[in-house]
Coordinates of C-alpha atoms in Angstrom, one line a residue:
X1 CA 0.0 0.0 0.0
X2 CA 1.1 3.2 -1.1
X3 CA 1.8 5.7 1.8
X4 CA 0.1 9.4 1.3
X5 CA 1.5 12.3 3.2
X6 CA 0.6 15.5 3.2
X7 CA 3.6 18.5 3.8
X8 CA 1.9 21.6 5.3
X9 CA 5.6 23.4 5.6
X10 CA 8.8 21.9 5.2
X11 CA 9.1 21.0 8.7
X12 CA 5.7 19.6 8.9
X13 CA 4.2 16.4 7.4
X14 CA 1.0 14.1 8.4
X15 CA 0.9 10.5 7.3
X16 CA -2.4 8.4 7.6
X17 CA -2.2 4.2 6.8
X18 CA -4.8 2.1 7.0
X19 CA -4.2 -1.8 8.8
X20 CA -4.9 -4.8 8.9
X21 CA -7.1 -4.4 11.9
X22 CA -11.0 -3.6 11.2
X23 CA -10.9 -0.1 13.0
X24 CA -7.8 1.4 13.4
X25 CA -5.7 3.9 11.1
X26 CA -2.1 4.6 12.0
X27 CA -0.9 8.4 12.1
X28 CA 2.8 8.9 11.8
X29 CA 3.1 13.2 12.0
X30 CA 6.3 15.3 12.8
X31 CA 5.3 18.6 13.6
X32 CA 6.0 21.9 14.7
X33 CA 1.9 22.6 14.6
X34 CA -0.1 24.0 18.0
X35 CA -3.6 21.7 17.8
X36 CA -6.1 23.5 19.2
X37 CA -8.6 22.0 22.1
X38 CA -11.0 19.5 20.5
X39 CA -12.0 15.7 20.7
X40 CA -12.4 12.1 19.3
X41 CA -15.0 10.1 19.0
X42 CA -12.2 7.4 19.1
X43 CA -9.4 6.2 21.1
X44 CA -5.6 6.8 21.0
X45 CA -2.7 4.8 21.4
X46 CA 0.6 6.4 20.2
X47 CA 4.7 6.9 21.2
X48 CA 6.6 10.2 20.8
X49 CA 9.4 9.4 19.1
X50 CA 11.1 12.6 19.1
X51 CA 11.0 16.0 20.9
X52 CA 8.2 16.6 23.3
X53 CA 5.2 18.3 23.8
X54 CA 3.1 19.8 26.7
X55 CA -1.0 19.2 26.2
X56 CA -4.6 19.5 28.2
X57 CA -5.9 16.0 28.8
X58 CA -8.8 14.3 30.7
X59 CA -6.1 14.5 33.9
X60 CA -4.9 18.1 33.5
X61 CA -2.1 19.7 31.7
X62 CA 0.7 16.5 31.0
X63 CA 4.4 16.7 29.6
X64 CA 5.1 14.1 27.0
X65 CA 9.0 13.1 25.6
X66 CA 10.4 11.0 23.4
X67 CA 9.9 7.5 24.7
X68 CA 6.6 8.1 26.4
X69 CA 3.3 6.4 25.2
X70 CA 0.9 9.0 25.2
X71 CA -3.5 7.7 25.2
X72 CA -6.7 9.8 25.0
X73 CA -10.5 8.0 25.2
X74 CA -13.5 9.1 23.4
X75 CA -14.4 12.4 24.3
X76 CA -11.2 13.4 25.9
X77 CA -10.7 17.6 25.4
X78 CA -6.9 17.4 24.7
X79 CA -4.8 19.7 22.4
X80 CA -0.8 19.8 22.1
X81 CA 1.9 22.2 21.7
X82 CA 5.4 21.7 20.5
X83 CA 7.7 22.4 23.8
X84 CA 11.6 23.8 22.6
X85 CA 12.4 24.6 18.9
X86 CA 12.5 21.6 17.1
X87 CA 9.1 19.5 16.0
X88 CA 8.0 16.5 17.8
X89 CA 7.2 13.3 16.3
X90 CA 4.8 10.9 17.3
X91 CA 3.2 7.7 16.1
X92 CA -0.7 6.9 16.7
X93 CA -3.2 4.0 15.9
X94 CA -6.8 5.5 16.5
X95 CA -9.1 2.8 17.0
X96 CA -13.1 2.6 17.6
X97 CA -14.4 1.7 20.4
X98 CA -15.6 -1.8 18.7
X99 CA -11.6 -2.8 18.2
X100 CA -11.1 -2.1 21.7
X101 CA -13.6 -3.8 22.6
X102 CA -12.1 -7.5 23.2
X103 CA -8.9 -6.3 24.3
X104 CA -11.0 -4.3 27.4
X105 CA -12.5 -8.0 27.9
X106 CA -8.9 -9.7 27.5
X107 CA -8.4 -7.3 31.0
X108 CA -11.2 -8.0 33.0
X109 CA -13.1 -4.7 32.5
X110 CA -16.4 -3.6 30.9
X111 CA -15.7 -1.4 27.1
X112 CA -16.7 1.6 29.2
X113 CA -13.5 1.6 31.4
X114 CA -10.9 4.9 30.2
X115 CA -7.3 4.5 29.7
X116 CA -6.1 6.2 32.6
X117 CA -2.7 7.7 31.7
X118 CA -2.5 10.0 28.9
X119 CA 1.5 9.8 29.1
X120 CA 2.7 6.8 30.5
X121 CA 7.1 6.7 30.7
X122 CA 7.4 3.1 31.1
X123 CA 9.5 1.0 28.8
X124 CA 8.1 -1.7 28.5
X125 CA 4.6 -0.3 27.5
X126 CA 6.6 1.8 24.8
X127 CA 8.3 -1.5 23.7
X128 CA 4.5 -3.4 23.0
X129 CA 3.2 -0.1 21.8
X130 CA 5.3 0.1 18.7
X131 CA 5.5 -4.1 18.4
X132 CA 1.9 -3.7 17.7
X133 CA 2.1 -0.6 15.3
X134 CA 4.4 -2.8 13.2
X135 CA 2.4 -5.9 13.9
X136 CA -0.7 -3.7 12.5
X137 CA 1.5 -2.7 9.5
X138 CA 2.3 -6.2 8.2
X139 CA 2.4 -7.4 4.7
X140 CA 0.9 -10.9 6.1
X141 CA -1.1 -9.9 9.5
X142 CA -1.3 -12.2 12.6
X143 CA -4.2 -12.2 13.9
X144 CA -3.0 -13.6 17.3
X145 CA -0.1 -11.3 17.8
X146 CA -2.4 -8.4 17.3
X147 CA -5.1 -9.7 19.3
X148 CA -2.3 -10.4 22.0
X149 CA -0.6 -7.3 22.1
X150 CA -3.6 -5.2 21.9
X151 CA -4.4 -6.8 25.4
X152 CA -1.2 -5.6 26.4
X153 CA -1.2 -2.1 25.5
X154 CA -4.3 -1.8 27.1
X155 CA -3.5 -3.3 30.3
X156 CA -0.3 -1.0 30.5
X157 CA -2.9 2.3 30.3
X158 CA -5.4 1.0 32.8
X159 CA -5.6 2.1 35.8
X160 CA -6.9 -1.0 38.4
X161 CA -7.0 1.1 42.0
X162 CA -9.5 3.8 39.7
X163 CA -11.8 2.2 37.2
X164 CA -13.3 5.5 34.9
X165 CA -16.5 4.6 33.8
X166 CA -17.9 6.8 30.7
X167 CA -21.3 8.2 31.9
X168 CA -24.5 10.2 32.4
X169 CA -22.5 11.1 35.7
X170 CA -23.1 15.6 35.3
X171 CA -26.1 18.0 35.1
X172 CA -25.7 18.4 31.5
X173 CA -25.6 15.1 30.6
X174 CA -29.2 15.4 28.5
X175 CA -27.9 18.4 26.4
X176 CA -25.0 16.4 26.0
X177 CA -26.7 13.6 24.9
X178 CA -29.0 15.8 21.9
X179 CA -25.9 16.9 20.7
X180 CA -24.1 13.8 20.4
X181 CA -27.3 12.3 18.9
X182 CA -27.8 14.7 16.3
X183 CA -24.9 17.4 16.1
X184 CA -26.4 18.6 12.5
X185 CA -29.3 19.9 14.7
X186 CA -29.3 23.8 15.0
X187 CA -30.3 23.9 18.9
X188 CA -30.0 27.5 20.7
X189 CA -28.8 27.8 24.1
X190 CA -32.0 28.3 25.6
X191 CA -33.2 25.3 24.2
X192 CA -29.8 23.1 25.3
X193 CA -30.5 24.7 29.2
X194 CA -34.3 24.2 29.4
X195 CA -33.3 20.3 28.4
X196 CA -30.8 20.1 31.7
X197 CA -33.6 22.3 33.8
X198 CA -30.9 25.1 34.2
X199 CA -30.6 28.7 33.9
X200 CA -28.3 29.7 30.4
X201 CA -25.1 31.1 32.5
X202 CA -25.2 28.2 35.0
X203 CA -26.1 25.6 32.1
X204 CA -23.0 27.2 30.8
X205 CA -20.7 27.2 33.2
X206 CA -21.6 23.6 34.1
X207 CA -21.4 22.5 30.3
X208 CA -17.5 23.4 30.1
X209 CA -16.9 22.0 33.6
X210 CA -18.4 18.8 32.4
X211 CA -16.8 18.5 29.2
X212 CA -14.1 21.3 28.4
X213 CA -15.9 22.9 25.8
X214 CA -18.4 25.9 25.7
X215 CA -21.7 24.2 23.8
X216 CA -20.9 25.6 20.1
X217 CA -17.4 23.9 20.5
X218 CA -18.3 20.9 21.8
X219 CA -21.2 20.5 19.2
X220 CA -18.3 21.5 16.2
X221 CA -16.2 18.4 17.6
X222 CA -19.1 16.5 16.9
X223 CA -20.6 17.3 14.0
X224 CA -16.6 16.8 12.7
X225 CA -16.5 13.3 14.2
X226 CA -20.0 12.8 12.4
X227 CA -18.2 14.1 8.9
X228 CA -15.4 11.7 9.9
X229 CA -17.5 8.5 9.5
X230 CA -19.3 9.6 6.8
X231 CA -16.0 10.5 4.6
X232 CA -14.6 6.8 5.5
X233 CA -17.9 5.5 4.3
X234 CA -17.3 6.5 1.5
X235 CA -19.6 9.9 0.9
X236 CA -18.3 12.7 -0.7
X237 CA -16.9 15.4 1.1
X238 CA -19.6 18.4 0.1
X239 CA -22.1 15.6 1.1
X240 CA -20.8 14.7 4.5
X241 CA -20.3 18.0 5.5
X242 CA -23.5 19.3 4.6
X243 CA -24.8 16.0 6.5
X244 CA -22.9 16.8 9.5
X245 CA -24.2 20.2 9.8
X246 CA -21.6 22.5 8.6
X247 CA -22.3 25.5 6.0
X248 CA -20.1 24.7 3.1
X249 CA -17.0 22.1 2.0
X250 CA -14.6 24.7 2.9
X251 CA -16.0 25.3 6.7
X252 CA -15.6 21.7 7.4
X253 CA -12.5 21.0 6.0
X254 CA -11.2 24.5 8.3
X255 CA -12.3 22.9 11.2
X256 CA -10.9 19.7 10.1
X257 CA -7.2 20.6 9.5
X258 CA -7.2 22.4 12.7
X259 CA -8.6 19.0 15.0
X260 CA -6.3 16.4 12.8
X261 CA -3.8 18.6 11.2
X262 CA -4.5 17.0 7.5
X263 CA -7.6 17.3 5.2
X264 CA -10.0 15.0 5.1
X265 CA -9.3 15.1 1.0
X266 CA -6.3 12.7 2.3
X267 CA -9.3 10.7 4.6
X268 CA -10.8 10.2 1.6
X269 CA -8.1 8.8 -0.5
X270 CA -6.9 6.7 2.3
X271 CA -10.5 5.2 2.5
X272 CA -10.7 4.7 -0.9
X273 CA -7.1 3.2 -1.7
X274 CA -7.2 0.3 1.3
X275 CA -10.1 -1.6 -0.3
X276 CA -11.5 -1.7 2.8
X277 CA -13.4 0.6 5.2
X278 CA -10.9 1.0 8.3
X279 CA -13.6 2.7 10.7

């Protein structure tokens, strides 16, 4: 399979692969790029491999180096920033929640349990971290070494003293829950409050304690995420945009590059030259 990168500056390049797992997409990126705050409808399971950065993650604000596996969960409000001169390289498999979802069973936990360390520096994790990105990358996949390792990584990132359960567990969680369910949906504030039984400054205020985001944000991740499937399905980029809920080809693919840091034109072609729908 032919690799497709795309170079925003000289110093900058993106690279998306598809795998042999049902689910996951590998993201190799070196980078001198700020991301700003957004989220995943997915999780993350990466390595920096050089430089470092400093981000926002479900457990505060977390310094990352070279060596470190780095995680985020579904939902998590993260971001990341370059720390020194130089860019920093990382390698990340994004997986569903679906491909996930026997290696949370391989550990004794329900699919709702949260990796619980957003940068882990243990060797060992780092060492079964990138076994399993080449393992993913394969000419000839093994089913049982992926399966296997995929327990691993997981078991490294879980935390046993402090199972994190994903839940209806804050005041917001019906507004949430509209959004999520149909993020196309042009919902006013007043409407989003009256849903939680709150007034609109306290529904806001408790809305980015809850999640990270102010509303509009938080409903722009989403409606991205939305856009996202849609794309690896297959639709065309006008259509899933307008689908998703965003004015125009050109506003969703803005919003795209600054969440991911690559277009979804390169989504698009990655989808299309696998053969095979990775999400």
């Amino acid at each position: 399979m032919t690799d497709e990168a795309l170079r925003w500056r000289a110093s900058d390049r993106v690279e998306a692969r598809a795998t042999a797992l049902r689910g996951a997409i590998l993201v190799d990126a070196c980078s001198r790029r700020s991301f700003s705050r957004h989220t995943h409808d997915v999780f993350g399971i990466g390595v920096v491999l050089g430089g470092a950065q400093e981000s926002a993650s479900g457990r505060g604000l977390v310094r990352a180096e070279a060596g470190h596996v780095i995680s985020l969960n579904p939902g998590e409000v993260h971001d990341g920033a370059p720390l020194g001169d130089g860019p920093r390289h990382w390698r990340m498999i994004f997986l569903d929640p679906e491909a996930l979802a026997q290696a949370f069973a391989g550990n004794g936990v329900s699919a709702g349990t949260e990796l619980a360390f957003p940068v882990l520096p243990r060797p060992l994790a780092r060492h079964t971290v990138l076994s399993l990105q080449q393992a993913l990358l394969e000419p000839v996949p093994d089913t049982l070494a992926i399966d296997g390792l995929l327990v691993e990584a997981v078991a490294h990132l879980l935390d046993r003293d402090e199972p994190l359960r994903i839940g209806p567990a804050d005041p917001v969680w019906p507004a949430r829950q509209a959004i999520e369910d149909d993020p196309a949906a042009d919902r006013d504030l007043a409407e989003l409050a009256r849903m939680c039984g709150l007034s609109r400054f306290h529904f806001l205020r408790a809305f980015r304690a809850a999640t990270g985001l102010p509303p509009h944000a938080f409903r722009i991740q989403k409606r991205l995420q939305a856009a996202r499937r849609m794309v690896l399905a297959g639709l065309p980029l006008s259509e899933a945009a307008a689908a998703a809920g965003f004015a125009d080809q050109a506003h969703f693919t803005r919003h795209f590059v600054r969440a991911h840091g690559h277009t979804p034109g390169l989504l698009a072609r990655l989808a299309r030259g696998s053969g095979k729908r990775p999400l």
